[in-house]
């Protein structure tokens, strides 16, 4: 890990995640920070208000980040945009289902725990695989190998 690495606990930003596309890299860094804040609120037994607030911020940023990233890919005429959008949509459906079922006050702790497990892992895998594929294509490099099946924490959601 480089000296620029920031340890967010289970979810870690490091220079290894830099794709070389400034707008996307800046958003990934912010996205990780927001998801980590939610994860921390759940893990550390934050107040219901802290959990609700950090979840809302993470979910809102996830949606706007996906839209921005897809716009960047579309403007670049990325040939695999449809596949990337499908991956975002599958993850978004999962996140949205968790977030909706949470229901605010009196929400289910197990649901929050599940989302605090899912989102950080999916995010790290997605940046390191699908987003990296785009970065390589953007730089004119050959595509890297498909994600190892071992890395597919959630078999029903491609990364
Ligand atoms: Fe993406």
JSON list of C-alpha atoms and ligand atoms in Angstrom, two decimals:
[
{"chain": "A", "resi": 1, "resn": "UNK", "atom": "CA", "xyz": [0.00, 0.00, 0.00]},
{"chain": "A", "resi": 2, "resn": "UNK", "atom": "CA", "xyz": [1.34, 3.44, -0.82]},
{"chain": "A", "resi": 3, "resn": "UNK", "atom": "CA", "xyz": [1.80, 6.31, 1.61]},
{"chain": "A", "resi": 4, "resn": "UNK", "atom": "CA", "xyz": [-1.28, 7.89, 0.07]},
{"chain": "A", "resi": 5, "resn": "UNK", "atom": "CA", "xyz": [-3.42, 4.98, 1.24]},
{"chain": "A", "resi": 6, "resn": "UNK", "atom": "CA", "xyz": [-6.24, 5.70, 3.61]},
{"chain": "A", "resi": 7, "resn": "UNK", "atom": "CA", "xyz": [-7.49, 2.85, 5.74]},
{"chain": "A", "resi": 8, "resn": "UNK", "atom": "CA", "xyz": [-11.25, 2.98, 6.05]},
{"chain": "A", "resi": 9, "resn": "UNK", "atom": "CA", "xyz": [-11.36, -0.33, 7.87]},
{"chain": "A", "resi": 10, "resn": "UNK", "atom": "CA", "xyz": [-12.69, -3.18, 5.77]},
{"chain": "A", "resi": 11, "resn": "UNK", "atom": "CA", "xyz": [-13.08, -0.78, 2.89]},
{"chain": "A", "resi": 12, "resn": "UNK", "atom": "CA", "xyz": [-9.78, 0.71, 1.84]},
{"chain": "A", "resi": 13, "resn": "UNK", "atom": "CA", "xyz": [-8.90, 3.45, -0.57]},
{"chain": "A", "resi": 14, "resn": "UNK", "atom": "CA", "xyz": [-5.44, 3.10, -2.02]},
{"chain": "A", "resi": 15, "resn": "UNK", "atom": "CA", "xyz": [-3.57, 4.22, -5.11]},
{"chain": "A", "resi": 16, "resn": "UNK", "atom": "CA", "xyz": [-4.18, 0.71, -6.41]},
{"chain": "A", "resi": 17, "resn": "UNK", "atom": "CA", "xyz": [-7.74, 1.86, -7.09]},
{"chain": "A", "resi": 18, "resn": "UNK", "atom": "CA", "xyz": [-6.68, 4.82, -9.23]},
{"chain": "A", "resi": 19, "resn": "UNK", "atom": "CA", "xyz": [-7.92, 4.32, -12.78]},
{"chain": "A", "resi": 20, "resn": "UNK", "atom": "CA", "xyz": [-6.30, 7.40, -14.24]},
{"chain": "A", "resi": 21, "resn": "UNK", "atom": "CA", "xyz": [-9.56, 9.13, -15.15]},
{"chain": "A", "resi": 22, "resn": "UNK", "atom": "CA", "xyz": [-9.67, 12.13, -12.84]},
{"chain": "A", "resi": 23, "resn": "UNK", "atom": "CA", "xyz": [-13.43, 12.60, -12.55]},
{"chain": "A", "resi": 24, "resn": "UNK", "atom": "CA", "xyz": [-14.10, 8.93, -11.84]},
{"chain": "A", "resi": 25, "resn": "UNK", "atom": "CA", "xyz": [-11.18, 8.57, -9.42]},
{"chain": "A", "resi": 26, "resn": "UNK", "atom": "CA", "xyz": [-12.33, 11.59, -7.40]},
{"chain": "A", "resi": 27, "resn": "UNK", "atom": "CA", "xyz": [-15.85, 10.18, -7.24]},
{"chain": "A", "resi": 28, "resn": "UNK", "atom": "CA", "xyz": [-14.64, 6.72, -6.23]},
{"chain": "A", "resi": 29, "resn": "UNK", "atom": "CA", "xyz": [-12.70, 8.25, -3.36]},
{"chain": "A", "resi": 30, "resn": "UNK", "atom": "CA", "xyz": [-15.75, 10.17, -2.15]},
{"chain": "A", "resi": 31, "resn": "UNK", "atom": "CA", "xyz": [-18.02, 7.15, -2.69]},
{"chain": "A", "resi": 32, "resn": "UNK", "atom": "CA", "xyz": [-15.75, 4.93, -0.59]},
{"chain": "A", "resi": 33, "resn": "UNK", "atom": "CA", "xyz": [-15.67, 7.52, 2.20]},
{"chain": "A", "resi": 34, "resn": "UNK", "atom": "CA", "xyz": [-19.47, 7.74, 2.27]},
{"chain": "A", "resi": 35, "resn": "UNK", "atom": "CA", "xyz": [-20.01, 3.97, 2.20]},
{"chain": "A", "resi": 36, "resn": "UNK", "atom": "CA", "xyz": [-17.40, 3.56, 4.90]},
{"chain": "A", "resi": 37, "resn": "UNK", "atom": "CA", "xyz": [-19.19, 6.12, 7.08]},
{"chain": "A", "resi": 38, "resn": "UNK", "atom": "CA", "xyz": [-22.36, 4.04, 6.78]},
{"chain": "A", "resi": 39, "resn": "UNK", "atom": "CA", "xyz": [-20.48, 0.81, 7.45]},
{"chain": "A", "resi": 40, "resn": "UNK", "atom": "CA", "xyz": [-18.85, 2.37, 10.50]},
{"chain": "A", "resi": 41, "resn": "UNK", "atom": "CA", "xyz": [-22.18, 3.65, 11.83]},
{"chain": "A", "resi": 42, "resn": "UNK", "atom": "CA", "xyz": [-23.64, 0.14, 11.61]},
{"chain": "A", "resi": 43, "resn": "UNK", "atom": "CA", "xyz": [-20.58, -1.67, 12.99]},
{"chain": "A", "resi": 44, "resn": "UNK", "atom": "CA", "xyz": [-19.95, 0.77, 15.83]},
{"chain": "A", "resi": 45, "resn": "UNK", "atom": "CA", "xyz": [-23.56, 0.83, 16.93]},
{"chain": "A", "resi": 46, "resn": "UNK", "atom": "CA", "xyz": [-24.24, 4.38, 15.81]},
{"chain": "A", "resi": 47, "resn": "UNK", "atom": "CA", "xyz": [-27.50, 6.03, 16.63]},
{"chain": "A", "resi": 48, "resn": "UNK", "atom": "CA", "xyz": [-30.50, 5.36, 14.40]},
{"chain": "A", "resi": 49, "resn": "UNK", "atom": "CA", "xyz": [-30.12, 8.90, 13.11]},
{"chain": "A", "resi": 50, "resn": "UNK", "atom": "CA", "xyz": [-26.45, 8.33, 12.21]},
{"chain": "A", "resi": 51, "resn": "UNK", "atom": "CA", "xyz": [-27.26, 5.08, 10.43]},
{"chain": "A", "resi": 52, "resn": "UNK", "atom": "CA", "xyz": [-30.17, 6.66, 8.55]},
{"chain": "A", "resi": 53, "resn": "UNK", "atom": "CA", "xyz": [-28.17, 9.73, 7.56]},
{"chain": "A", "resi": 54, "resn": "UNK", "atom": "CA", "xyz": [-25.05, 7.84, 6.42]},
{"chain": "A", "resi": 55, "resn": "UNK", "atom": "CA", "xyz": [-27.14, 5.28, 4.54]},
{"chain": "A", "resi": 56, "resn": "UNK", "atom": "CA", "xyz": [-29.08, 8.01, 2.73]},
{"chain": "A", "resi": 57, "resn": "UNK", "atom": "CA", "xyz": [-25.83, 9.78, 1.78]},
{"chain": "A", "resi": 58, "resn": "UNK", "atom": "CA", "xyz": [-24.19, 6.56, 0.53]},
{"chain": "A", "resi": 59, "resn": "UNK", "atom": "CA", "xyz": [-27.24, 5.52, -1.48]},
{"chain": "A", "resi": 60, "resn": "UNK", "atom": "CA", "xyz": [-27.69, 8.97, -3.03]},
{"chain": "A", "resi": 61, "resn": "UNK", "atom": "CA", "xyz": [-24.02, 9.13, -4.02]},
{"chain": "A", "resi": 62, "resn": "UNK", "atom": "CA", "xyz": [-24.13, 5.62, -5.45]},
{"chain": "A", "resi": 63, "resn": "UNK", "atom": "CA", "xyz": [-26.96, 6.66, -7.77]},
{"chain": "A", "resi": 64, "resn": "UNK", "atom": "CA", "xyz": [-25.35, 9.91, -8.91]},
{"chain": "A", "resi": 65, "resn": "UNK", "atom": "CA", "xyz": [-21.94, 8.26, -9.32]},
{"chain": "A", "resi": 66, "resn": "UNK", "atom": "CA", "xyz": [-23.37, 5.51, -11.52]},
{"chain": "A", "resi": 67, "resn": "UNK", "atom": "CA", "xyz": [-25.07, 8.15, -13.70]},
{"chain": "A", "resi": 68, "resn": "UNK", "atom": "CA", "xyz": [-21.89, 10.24, -13.98]},
{"chain": "A", "resi": 69, "resn": "UNK", "atom": "CA", "xyz": [-19.72, 7.23, -14.74]},
{"chain": "A", "resi": 70, "resn": "UNK", "atom": "CA", "xyz": [-22.13, 6.03, -17.41]},
{"chain": "A", "resi": 71, "resn": "UNK", "atom": "CA", "xyz": [-22.11, 9.51, -18.96]},
{"chain": "A", "resi": 72, "resn": "UNK", "atom": "CA", "xyz": [-18.29, 9.49, -19.11]},
{"chain": "A", "resi": 73, "resn": "UNK", "atom": "CA", "xyz": [-18.35, 6.05, -20.71]},
{"chain": "A", "resi": 74, "resn": "UNK", "atom": "CA", "xyz": [-21.05, 7.08, -23.16]},
{"chain": "A", "resi": 75, "resn": "UNK", "atom": "CA", "xyz": [-19.15, 10.21, -24.19]},
{"chain": "A", "resi": 76, "resn": "UNK", "atom": "CA", "xyz": [-16.11, 8.01, -24.81]},
{"chain": "A", "resi": 77, "resn": "UNK", "atom": "CA", "xyz": [-18.21, 5.60, -26.94]},
{"chain": "A", "resi": 78, "resn": "UNK", "atom": "CA", "xyz": [-17.21, 2.72, -24.67]},
{"chain": "A", "resi": 79, "resn": "UNK", "atom": "CA", "xyz": [-18.28, -0.42, -26.56]},
{"chain": "A", "resi": 80, "resn": "UNK", "atom": "CA", "xyz": [-19.14, -2.35, -23.40]},
{"chain": "A", "resi": 81, "resn": "UNK", "atom": "CA", "xyz": [-21.35, 0.35, -21.87]},
{"chain": "A", "resi": 82, "resn": "UNK", "atom": "CA", "xyz": [-24.50, -1.80, -21.97]},
{"chain": "A", "resi": 83, "resn": "UNK", "atom": "CA", "xyz": [-22.80, -4.52, -19.94]},
{"chain": "A", "resi": 84, "resn": "UNK", "atom": "CA", "xyz": [-21.49, -1.98, -17.45]},
{"chain": "A", "resi": 85, "resn": "UNK", "atom": "CA", "xyz": [-24.91, -0.39, -17.07]},
{"chain": "A", "resi": 86, "resn": "UNK", "atom": "CA", "xyz": [-26.37, -3.86, -16.44]},
{"chain": "A", "resi": 87, "resn": "UNK", "atom": "CA", "xyz": [-23.88, -4.39, -13.61]},
{"chain": "A", "resi": 88, "resn": "UNK", "atom": "CA", "xyz": [-24.73, -1.02, -12.10]},
{"chain": "A", "resi": 89, "resn": "UNK", "atom": "CA", "xyz": [-28.44, -1.78, -12.40]},
{"chain": "A", "resi": 90, "resn": "UNK", "atom": "CA", "xyz": [-28.12, -5.14, -10.65]},
{"chain": "A", "resi": 91, "resn": "UNK", "atom": "CA", "xyz": [-26.17, -3.60, -7.78]},
{"chain": "A", "resi": 92, "resn": "UNK", "atom": "CA", "xyz": [-28.53, -0.64, -7.61]},
{"chain": "A", "resi": 93, "resn": "UNK", "atom": "CA", "xyz": [-31.55, -2.97, -7.39]},
{"chain": "A", "resi": 94, "resn": "UNK", "atom": "CA", "xyz": [-29.89, -4.76, -4.46]},
{"chain": "A", "resi": 95, "resn": "UNK", "atom": "CA", "xyz": [-28.95, -1.53, -2.68]},
{"chain": "A", "resi": 96, "resn": "UNK", "atom": "CA", "xyz": [-32.35, 0.02, -3.30]},
{"chain": "A", "resi": 97, "resn": "UNK", "atom": "CA", "xyz": [-34.12, -3.09, -2.01]},
{"chain": "A", "resi": 98, "resn": "UNK", "atom": "CA", "xyz": [-32.08, -2.98, 1.19]},
{"chain": "A", "resi": 99, "resn": "UNK", "atom": "CA", "xyz": [-32.52, 0.74, 1.61]},
{"chain": "A", "resi": 100, "resn": "UNK", "atom": "CA", "xyz": [-36.27, 0.62, 1.00]},
{"chain": "A", "resi": 101, "resn": "UNK", "atom": "CA", "xyz": [-36.84, -2.33, 3.29]},
{"chain": "A", "resi": 102, "resn": "UNK", "atom": "CA", "xyz": [-34.88, -0.55, 6.00]},
{"chain": "A", "resi": 103, "resn": "UNK", "atom": "CA", "xyz": [-37.84, 1.72, 6.53]},
{"chain": "A", "resi": 104, "resn": "UNK", "atom": "CA", "xyz": [-36.22, 4.24, 8.84]},
{"chain": "A", "resi": 105, "resn": "UNK", "atom": "CA", "xyz": [-37.29, 4.18, 12.49]},
{"chain": "A", "resi": 106, "resn": "UNK", "atom": "CA", "xyz": [-37.82, 0.65, 13.68]},
{"chain": "A", "resi": 107, "resn": "UNK", "atom": "CA", "xyz": [-35.89, -0.65, 10.68]},
{"chain": "A", "resi": 108, "resn": "UNK", "atom": "CA", "xyz": [-34.41, -4.10, 10.64]},
{"chain": "A", "resi": 109, "resn": "UNK", "atom": "CA", "xyz": [-30.86, -4.34, 12.02]},
{"chain": "A", "resi": 110, "resn": "UNK", "atom": "CA", "xyz": [-30.21, -7.47, 9.96]},
{"chain": "A", "resi": 111, "resn": "UNK", "atom": "CA", "xyz": [-30.97, -5.58, 6.76]},
{"chain": "A", "resi": 112, "resn": "UNK", "atom": "CA", "xyz": [-28.58, -2.83, 7.69]},
{"chain": "A", "resi": 113, "resn": "UNK", "atom": "CA", "xyz": [-25.91, -5.41, 8.53]},
{"chain": "A", "resi": 114, "resn": "UNK", "atom": "CA", "xyz": [-26.48, -7.08, 5.16]},
{"chain": "A", "resi": 115, "resn": "UNK", "atom": "CA", "xyz": [-26.13, -3.84, 3.27]},
{"chain": "A", "resi": 116, "resn": "UNK", "atom": "CA", "xyz": [-23.05, -2.93, 5.30]},
{"chain": "A", "resi": 117, "resn": "UNK", "atom": "CA", "xyz": [-21.59, -6.27, 4.14]},
{"chain": "A", "resi": 118, "resn": "UNK", "atom": "CA", "xyz": [-22.72, -6.08, 0.54]},
{"chain": "A", "resi": 119, "resn": "UNK", "atom": "CA", "xyz": [-22.03, -2.53, -0.57]},
{"chain": "A", "resi": 120, "resn": "UNK", "atom": "CA", "xyz": [-18.37, -2.23, 0.50]},
{"chain": "A", "resi": 121, "resn": "UNK", "atom": "CA", "xyz": [-17.46, -5.60, -1.00]},
{"chain": "A", "resi": 122, "resn": "UNK", "atom": "CA", "xyz": [-19.29, -5.02, -4.25]},
{"chain": "A", "resi": 123, "resn": "UNK", "atom": "CA", "xyz": [-17.84, -1.54, -4.56]},
{"chain": "A", "resi": 124, "resn": "UNK", "atom": "CA", "xyz": [-14.23, -2.71, -4.18]},
{"chain": "A", "resi": 125, "resn": "UNK", "atom": "CA", "xyz": [-14.72, -5.60, -6.59]},
{"chain": "A", "resi": 126, "resn": "UNK", "atom": "CA", "xyz": [-16.51, -3.45, -9.15]},
{"chain": "A", "resi": 127, "resn": "UNK", "atom": "CA", "xyz": [-13.85, -0.72, -9.16]},
{"chain": "A", "resi": 128, "resn": "UNK", "atom": "CA", "xyz": [-11.11, -3.32, -9.45]},
{"chain": "A", "resi": 129, "resn": "UNK", "atom": "CA", "xyz": [-12.73, -5.23, -12.29]},
{"chain": "A", "resi": 130, "resn": "UNK", "atom": "CA", "xyz": [-15.41, -3.58, -14.43]},
{"chain": "A", "resi": 131, "resn": "UNK", "atom": "CA", "xyz": [-14.28, 0.00, -13.88]},
{"chain": "A", "resi": 132, "resn": "UNK", "atom": "CA", "xyz": [-10.66, -1.02, -14.42]},
{"chain": "A", "resi": 133, "resn": "UNK", "atom": "CA", "xyz": [-11.64, -2.66, -17.70]},
{"chain": "A", "resi": 134, "resn": "UNK", "atom": "CA", "xyz": [-13.00, 0.70, -18.85]},
{"chain": "A", "resi": 135, "resn": "UNK", "atom": "CA", "xyz": [-9.85, 2.50, -17.70]},
{"chain": "A", "resi": 136, "resn": "UNK", "atom": "CA", "xyz": [-7.68, 0.08, -19.67]},
{"chain": "A", "resi": 137, "resn": "UNK", "atom": "CA", "xyz": [-9.81, 0.47, -22.78]},
{"chain": "A", "resi": 138, "resn": "UNK", "atom": "CA", "xyz": [-9.74, 4.25, -22.32]},
{"chain": "A", "resi": 139, "resn": "UNK", "atom": "CA", "xyz": [-5.93, 4.18, -22.30]},
{"chain": "A", "resi": 140, "resn": "UNK", "atom": "CA", "xyz": [-5.81, 1.89, -25.32]},
{"chain": "A", "resi": 141, "resn": "UNK", "atom": "CA", "xyz": [-4.51, -1.06, -23.31]},
{"chain": "A", "resi": 142, "resn": "UNK", "atom": "CA", "xyz": [-5.65, -4.63, -23.93]},
{"chain": "A", "resi": 143, "resn": "UNK", "atom": "CA", "xyz": [-8.44, -5.81, -21.65]},
{"chain": "A", "resi": 144, "resn": "UNK", "atom": "CA", "xyz": [-7.32, -7.55, -18.48]},
{"chain": "A", "resi": 145, "resn": "UNK", "atom": "CA", "xyz": [-8.46, -11.05, -17.63]},
{"chain": "A", "resi": 146, "resn": "UNK", "atom": "CA", "xyz": [-12.05, -11.42, -16.46]},
{"chain": "A", "resi": 147, "resn": "UNK", "atom": "CA", "xyz": [-12.56, -11.31, -12.73]},
{"chain": "A", "resi": 148, "resn": "UNK", "atom": "CA", "xyz": [-11.51, -14.55, -11.08]},
{"chain": "A", "resi": 149, "resn": "UNK", "atom": "CA", "xyz": [-14.51, -16.55, -9.97]},
{"chain": "A", "resi": 150, "resn": "UNK", "atom": "CA", "xyz": [-12.95, -16.51, -6.49]},
{"chain": "A", "resi": 151, "resn": "UNK", "atom": "CA", "xyz": [-13.49, -12.76, -6.43]},
{"chain": "A", "resi": 152, "resn": "UNK", "atom": "CA", "xyz": [-17.19, -13.07, -7.07]},
{"chain": "A", "resi": 153, "resn": "UNK", "atom": "CA", "xyz": [-18.46, -12.70, -3.54]},
{"chain": "A", "resi": 154, "resn": "UNK", "atom": "CA", "xyz": [-22.02, -12.42, -4.80]},
{"chain": "A", "resi": 155, "resn": "UNK", "atom": "CA", "xyz": [-22.53, -15.02, -7.48]},
{"chain": "A", "resi": 156, "resn": "UNK", "atom": "CA", "xyz": [-25.70, -13.43, -8.80]},
{"chain": "A", "resi": 157, "resn": "UNK", "atom": "CA", "xyz": [-24.11, -10.03, -9.26]},
{"chain": "A", "resi": 158, "resn": "UNK", "atom": "CA", "xyz": [-21.28, -9.74, -11.76]},
{"chain": "A", "resi": 159, "resn": "UNK", "atom": "CA", "xyz": [-18.36, -7.51, -10.80]},
{"chain": "B", "resi": 1, "resn": "LIG", "atom": "FE1", "xyz": [-18.86, 1.24, -12.59]}
]
